[in-house]
Short mmCIF file of C-alpha atoms and ligand atoms in Angstrom, two decimals:
data_model
loop_
_atom_site.label_atom_id
_atom_site.label_comp_id
_atom_site.label_asym_id
_atom_site.label_seq_id
_atom_site.Cartn_x
_atom_site.Cartn_y
_atom_site.Cartn_z
CA UNK A 1 144.20 98.44 120.87
CA UNK A 2 141.07 97.77 119.45
CA UNK A 3 137.53 98.33 121.32
CA UNK A 4 134.35 96.78 120.29
CA UNK A 5 132.07 99.72 121.93
CA UNK A 6 128.23 98.45 122.63
CA UNK A 7 125.45 101.02 123.74
CA UNK A 8 121.91 100.01 125.25
CA UNK A 9 119.06 101.96 126.69
CA UNK A 10 118.47 100.16 130.24
CA UNK A 11 116.07 100.95 133.09
CA UNK A 12 118.55 102.41 136.07
CA UNK A 13 116.62 103.21 138.97
CA UNK A 14 113.18 103.33 137.76
CA UNK A 15 114.36 105.88 135.02
CA UNK A 16 116.10 104.91 132.16
CA UNK A 17 119.80 104.99 131.24
CA UNK A 18 122.02 104.35 128.91
CA UNK A 19 124.78 101.46 129.09
CA UNK A 20 128.30 101.93 127.38
CA UNK A 21 130.37 98.69 127.29
CA UNK A 22 133.71 98.34 126.29
CA UNK A 23 135.46 95.33 125.41
CA UNK A 24 139.11 94.55 124.77
CA UNK A 25 138.94 92.57 121.17
CA UNK A 26 142.65 93.17 120.04
CA UNK A 27 143.26 89.13 120.58
CA UNK A 28 140.48 88.77 117.99
CA UNK A 29 141.73 91.48 115.60
CA UNK A 30 145.47 90.05 115.75
CA UNK A 31 144.00 86.02 115.06
CA UNK A 32 141.84 87.65 112.14
CA UNK A 33 144.85 89.20 110.63
CA UNK A 34 147.03 86.80 111.50
CA UNK A 35 144.63 84.33 109.21
CA UNK A 36 144.46 86.95 106.59
CA UNK A 37 148.10 86.95 106.36
CA UNK A 38 148.51 82.96 106.20
CA UNK A 39 146.05 82.86 102.87
CA UNK A 40 147.79 85.65 101.44
CA UNK A 41 151.52 83.71 102.14
CA UNK A 42 150.00 80.65 100.65
CA UNK A 43 148.35 81.87 98.00
CA UNK A 44 151.42 83.58 96.73
CA UNK A 45 153.69 80.11 97.62
CA UNK A 46 151.39 77.87 95.52
CA UNK A 47 150.63 80.58 92.85
CA UNK A 48 154.15 80.94 92.29
CA UNK A 49 154.86 77.40 91.04
CA UNK A 50 151.45 77.36 89.17
CA UNK A 51 152.60 80.20 87.12
CA UNK A 52 155.53 78.65 85.78
CA UNK A 53 153.28 75.22 84.82
CA UNK A 54 151.19 77.27 82.99
CA UNK A 55 153.70 79.54 81.09
CA UNK A 56 155.26 76.05 80.55
CA UNK A 57 152.43 74.44 78.91
CA UNK A 58 151.71 77.23 76.70
CA UNK A 59 155.56 77.17 75.59
CA UNK A 60 155.02 73.52 75.19
CA UNK A 61 151.51 73.85 73.24
CA UNK A 62 153.45 76.55 70.93
CA UNK A 63 156.87 77.53 70.24
CA UNK A 64 158.01 74.15 71.60
CA UNK A 65 155.64 72.07 70.07
CA UNK A 66 158.29 70.23 67.56
CA UNK A 67 161.39 71.01 69.81
CA UNK A 68 162.25 67.41 71.49
CA UNK A 69 165.10 68.86 73.25
CA UNK A 70 163.15 72.03 74.58
CA UNK A 71 160.42 69.54 75.46
CA UNK A 72 162.39 67.61 77.60
CA UNK A 73 164.11 70.47 79.25
CA UNK A 74 160.55 72.42 80.09
CA UNK A 75 158.95 68.96 81.33
CA UNK A 76 162.17 68.57 84.01
CA UNK A 77 161.26 72.10 85.39
CA UNK A 78 157.44 71.43 85.36
CA UNK A 79 158.43 68.40 87.55
CA UNK A 80 160.27 70.09 90.14
CA UNK A 81 157.82 73.16 90.02
CA UNK A 82 155.10 70.40 90.93
CA UNK A 83 157.20 68.80 93.65
CA UNK A 84 157.38 72.27 94.92
CA UNK A 85 153.69 72.43 95.28
CA UNK A 86 153.49 68.71 96.48
CA UNK A 87 156.22 69.77 99.25
CA UNK A 88 153.77 72.89 100.09
CA UNK A 89 150.72 70.69 100.50
CA UNK A 90 152.07 68.26 102.48
CA UNK A 91 153.74 70.44 104.93
CA UNK A 92 150.62 72.79 105.36
CA UNK A 93 148.74 69.37 106.13
CA UNK A 94 151.40 68.34 109.07
CA UNK A 95 151.15 71.89 110.19
CA UNK A 96 147.50 72.12 110.31
CA UNK A 97 147.26 68.26 112.30
CA UNK A 98 150.07 69.02 114.96
CA UNK A 99 147.98 72.27 115.55
CA UNK A 100 144.91 70.45 115.96
CA UNK A 101 146.48 68.19 118.45
CA UNK A 102 148.30 70.58 120.48
CA UNK A 103 146.53 70.36 123.60
CA UNK A 104 146.52 66.85 123.71
CA UNK A 105 149.79 65.33 125.16
CA UNK A 106 151.59 62.27 123.30
CA UNK A 107 152.07 59.47 125.77
CA UNK A 108 153.72 56.65 124.39
CA UNK A 109 157.21 55.76 125.21
CA UNK A 110 159.78 56.97 122.67
CA UNK A 111 163.39 55.96 122.46
CA UNK A 112 164.96 58.68 121.26
CA UNK A 113 168.54 56.84 120.07
CA UNK A 114 166.60 54.67 117.94
CA UNK A 115 164.69 58.02 116.59
CA UNK A 116 168.10 59.63 116.20
CA UNK A 117 169.65 56.54 114.27
CA UNK A 118 166.86 56.29 111.96
CA UNK A 119 166.98 59.80 111.23
CA UNK A 120 170.43 59.68 110.16
CA UNK A 121 169.66 56.52 108.13
CA UNK A 122 167.18 58.17 106.57
CA UNK A 123 169.16 61.51 105.70
CA UNK A 124 172.79 59.42 104.96
CA UNK A 125 171.77 60.09 101.21
CA UNK A 126 170.75 63.48 101.35
CA UNK A 127 174.04 64.24 103.42
CA UNK A 128 176.75 62.43 101.21
CA UNK A 129 174.55 64.25 97.57
CA UNK A 130 175.57 67.52 99.77
CA UNK A 131 179.25 66.51 100.62
CA UNK A 132 177.99 67.22 104.33
CA UNK A 133 179.45 64.89 107.39
CA UNK A 134 176.71 63.47 109.25
CA UNK A 135 177.61 62.23 112.82
CA UNK A 136 175.44 61.02 115.67
CA UNK A 137 176.51 60.87 119.28
CA UNK A 138 174.06 59.03 121.78
CA UNK A 139 174.69 57.74 125.32
CA UNK A 140 175.44 54.04 126.47
CA UNK A 141 171.82 54.06 128.54
CA UNK A 142 168.90 53.98 126.59
CA UNK A 143 166.51 57.11 126.79
CA UNK A 144 162.79 56.83 126.47
CA UNK A 145 160.42 59.64 126.86
CA UNK A 146 157.10 59.91 126.44
CA UNK A 147 155.79 61.45 123.25
CA UNK A 148 154.90 60.25 119.66
CA UNK A 149 157.77 58.90 118.10
CA UNK A 150 156.64 59.70 114.56
CA UNK A 151 156.60 63.57 114.97
CA UNK A 152 159.73 63.42 116.96
CA UNK A 153 161.12 61.73 114.22
CA UNK A 154 159.71 64.57 111.97
CA UNK A 155 161.19 66.98 114.38
CA UNK A 156 165.01 65.85 113.95
CA UNK A 157 164.23 65.15 109.91
CA UNK A 158 163.39 68.89 109.77
CA UNK A 159 166.37 70.19 111.86
CA UNK A 160 168.73 67.66 110.08
CA UNK A 161 167.15 68.88 106.35
CA UNK A 162 167.71 72.12 106.99
CA UNK A 163 171.63 72.02 108.96
CA UNK A 164 172.58 69.83 105.59
CA UNK A 165 170.71 72.00 103.35
CA UNK A 166 172.00 75.37 104.49
CA UNK A 167 175.79 73.95 104.92
CA UNK A 168 177.92 74.38 102.08
CA UNK A 169 180.10 70.88 100.64
CA UNK A 170 182.92 70.24 103.36
CA UNK A 171 180.98 71.18 106.46
CA UNK A 172 179.55 68.49 109.03
CA UNK A 173 176.43 68.40 110.63
CA UNK A 174 176.09 66.65 114.42
CA UNK A 175 173.27 65.01 116.50
CA UNK A 176 173.52 64.87 119.99
CA UNK A 177 171.49 63.30 122.87
CA UNK A 178 172.39 64.84 126.43
CA UNK A 179 170.72 63.48 129.47
CA UNK A 180 170.61 65.46 132.40
CA UNK A 181 172.70 63.86 135.88
CA UNK A 182 170.93 62.75 138.44
CA UNK A 183 170.42 66.01 140.88
CA UNK A 184 169.26 67.83 137.63
CA UNK A 185 166.74 65.25 136.55
CA UNK A 186 165.49 65.80 140.24
CA UNK A 187 165.02 69.22 139.44
CA UNK A 188 162.75 68.44 136.35
CA UNK A 189 165.45 68.83 133.48
CA UNK A 190 164.73 67.38 130.45
CA UNK A 191 166.42 65.81 127.55
CA UNK A 192 168.49 67.61 124.92
CA UNK A 193 168.57 67.16 121.57
CA UNK A 194 170.86 69.22 119.51
CA UNK A 195 171.59 69.46 115.57
CA UNK A 196 174.84 71.32 115.22
CA UNK A 197 175.85 72.53 111.61
CA UNK A 198 179.12 74.65 110.61
CA UNK A 199 176.84 76.14 108.06
CA UNK A 200 176.19 79.52 107.55
CA UNK A 201 174.77 80.76 110.73
CA UNK A 202 171.99 82.83 111.17
CA UNK A 203 172.27 86.73 112.30
CA UNK A 204 170.72 87.52 115.55
CA UNK A 205 168.23 89.90 114.54
CA UNK A 206 166.09 86.72 112.81
CA UNK A 207 166.38 84.34 115.55
CA UNK A 208 163.10 85.40 117.09
CA UNK A 209 160.93 84.75 114.15
CA UNK A 210 162.71 81.89 112.88
CA UNK A 211 159.55 79.55 113.40
CA UNK A 212 156.69 81.69 112.12
CA UNK A 213 155.25 80.20 109.26
CA UNK A 214 156.71 81.19 105.77
CA UNK A 215 159.65 83.24 107.64
CA UNK A 216 162.87 82.73 106.10
CA UNK A 217 166.46 84.56 106.37
CA UNK A 218 166.88 84.57 102.65
CA UNK A 219 163.68 83.59 100.53
CA UNK A 220 165.78 83.10 97.35
CA UNK A 221 168.41 80.65 98.84
CA UNK A 222 165.28 78.76 100.68
CA UNK A 223 163.53 78.28 97.40
CA UNK A 224 166.19 77.38 95.29
CA UNK A 225 167.04 74.68 97.93
CA UNK A 226 163.49 73.54 98.11
CA UNK A 227 162.46 75.00 101.32
CA UNK A 228 158.70 75.58 101.97
CA UNK A 229 159.29 78.14 104.46
CA UNK A 230 157.40 75.85 107.16
CA UNK A 231 159.58 73.11 108.57
CA UNK A 232 160.58 75.10 111.42
CA UNK A 233 156.76 76.23 112.15
CA UNK A 234 156.04 72.42 112.14
CA UNK A 235 158.90 71.56 114.55
CA UNK A 236 157.80 74.24 116.73
CA UNK A 237 154.31 73.07 117.20
CA UNK A 238 155.41 69.69 117.78
CA UNK A 239 157.63 70.91 120.41
CA UNK A 240 154.98 72.46 122.06
CA UNK A 241 152.79 69.51 122.15
CA UNK A 242 155.29 67.49 123.67
CA UNK A 243 155.49 70.51 126.41
CA UNK A 244 159.24 70.96 125.44
CA UNK A 245 161.08 73.91 124.29
CA UNK A 246 163.09 74.98 121.20
CA UNK A 247 166.39 76.79 121.41
CA UNK A 248 168.30 78.28 118.77
CA UNK A 249 171.85 79.36 119.18
CA UNK A 250 173.44 80.85 116.23
CA UNK A 251 175.90 83.40 115.20
CA UNK A 252 176.14 84.62 111.73
CA UNK A 253 179.30 83.00 109.81
CA UNK A 254 179.76 80.12 112.36
CA UNK A 255 177.28 77.81 112.66
CA UNK A 256 174.03 77.40 113.80
CA UNK A 257 172.37 74.60 116.91
CA UNK A 258 168.91 73.46 117.25
CA UNK A 259 167.99 72.22 120.55
CA UNK A 260 164.96 70.58 121.57
CA UNK A 261 164.42 69.91 125.02
CA UNK A 262 161.91 66.94 126.10
CA UNK A 263 160.54 66.73 129.42
CA UNK A 264 161.64 62.89 130.70
CA UNK A 265 158.37 62.51 132.41
CA UNK A 266 155.18 63.89 133.04
CA UNK A 267 156.36 66.42 135.37
CA UNK A 268 157.80 68.94 133.69
CA UNK A 269 155.37 71.26 131.65
P1 ADP B 1 163.21 76.66 104.51
O1 ADP B 1 161.97 75.60 104.12
O2 ADP B 1 162.81 78.01 104.27
O3 ADP B 1 164.01 75.86 104.91
P2 ADP B 1 162.28 76.62 107.73
O4 ADP B 1 161.23 76.95 108.45
O5 ADP B 1 162.62 75.40 108.05
O6 ADP B 1 162.11 77.01 106.10
O7 ADP B 1 163.37 77.62 107.93
C1 ADP B 1 163.12 79.05 108.16
C2 ADP B 1 164.50 79.89 107.71
O8 ADP B 1 165.59 79.64 108.64
C3 ADP B 1 165.47 79.08 106.43
O9 ADP B 1 164.50 79.58 105.44
C4 ADP B 1 166.47 79.62 106.79
O10 ADP B 1 166.63 81.05 106.06
C5 ADP B 1 166.63 79.51 108.14
N1 ADP B 1 167.59 78.16 108.70
C6 ADP B 1 166.97 77.33 109.29
N2 ADP B 1 167.60 76.34 109.57
C7 ADP B 1 169.17 77.00 109.11
C8 ADP B 1 170.70 76.48 109.67
N3 ADP B 1 170.48 75.31 110.34
N4 ADP B 1 171.36 77.35 109.07
C9 ADP B 1 170.91 78.50 108.72
N5 ADP B 1 169.94 78.91 107.99
C10 ADP B 1 168.91 78.39 108.54
#
C-alpha cells in the first residue's frame, strides 16, 4: 500500500496545530505501473521486427548487394516482419478504440447467426490451409441481441483464429450458438456463443491471465504463428462493453472452449 502524506499548519481552537493527512494512492500507483509496463511491452514488440528490418537492410546494402537469390529471400523475410508490425499497430488501435468506448453500451440489433456465418465464411480459407475442420451449429430461430455487429464479429474472429492457429492439422473447431430456455431467460440468462477446439489446451495456471495484454502461454509459438498477444485483451474489452462475460474452459492436452455470454436484452448487467 502506498500513502501520500500531506502536512500543514492549521489554526485549531485559537492555537496553531498541524494537520497530517494520509491518502491511499495505491490504485494510482498501480495504474501508473501498468502504463509503464504497457509502453515497455509495446516498445519491445515493435523493436524486435524493426531490428530485424534494419539488419536486413544493412545486409542488402552490403554483403548481399550482388546476390539476387539472397535479396529475394531477405525481401520475403522483411515483408513478413513489416506485416507483423502492421498487425501489432492495428491491434493496438482496435484495443484503444474499444477501451475508450467501454462505458457506452452498443444497442443496435445484431443477428448472431448471421455474424457467426460471416465469420465462418471469412475464416474458411485459413482453416483449410491449416488442415482444420471448421463447423457451425446454430439454433433454428433467429437470435438477436443488442450490440455492435462489427465488434462481435471481431470477437468471434479473434477466438476462431486462435482456435485454428493453435490446433494441429487434422483438428477441428466448432462455433456453437446456444439460447437459454424460457425459464432461464426470465432469470436473465444470456445467449452463449462457444468456440471450441481440439488443440493443445491451456494449463490451468495460465487461465486467469489470458486476457492481459501481451500475455502468452508460449511466446515463441505465438510469435511464430503471427500472434500479437493482444487478441484476447481486445475480446475481453468488447465483451465488457456489451455487459457480457467471457469464460474459458481448457485442460492441457485436451482442447479449449472459449464462451462469450451476451445479455439478450438491457436487463442483465
Ligand atoms: P496471441 O496473439 O499470442 O494469440 P491472444 O491474446 O489471442 O494472443 O492469446 C493469448 C495466449 O493465449 C496465446 O499466446 C496462446 O498462448 C493462448 N491461447 C489463446 N487461444 C488459445 C487456444 N484456442 N488454444 C491454445 N492456446 C490458446
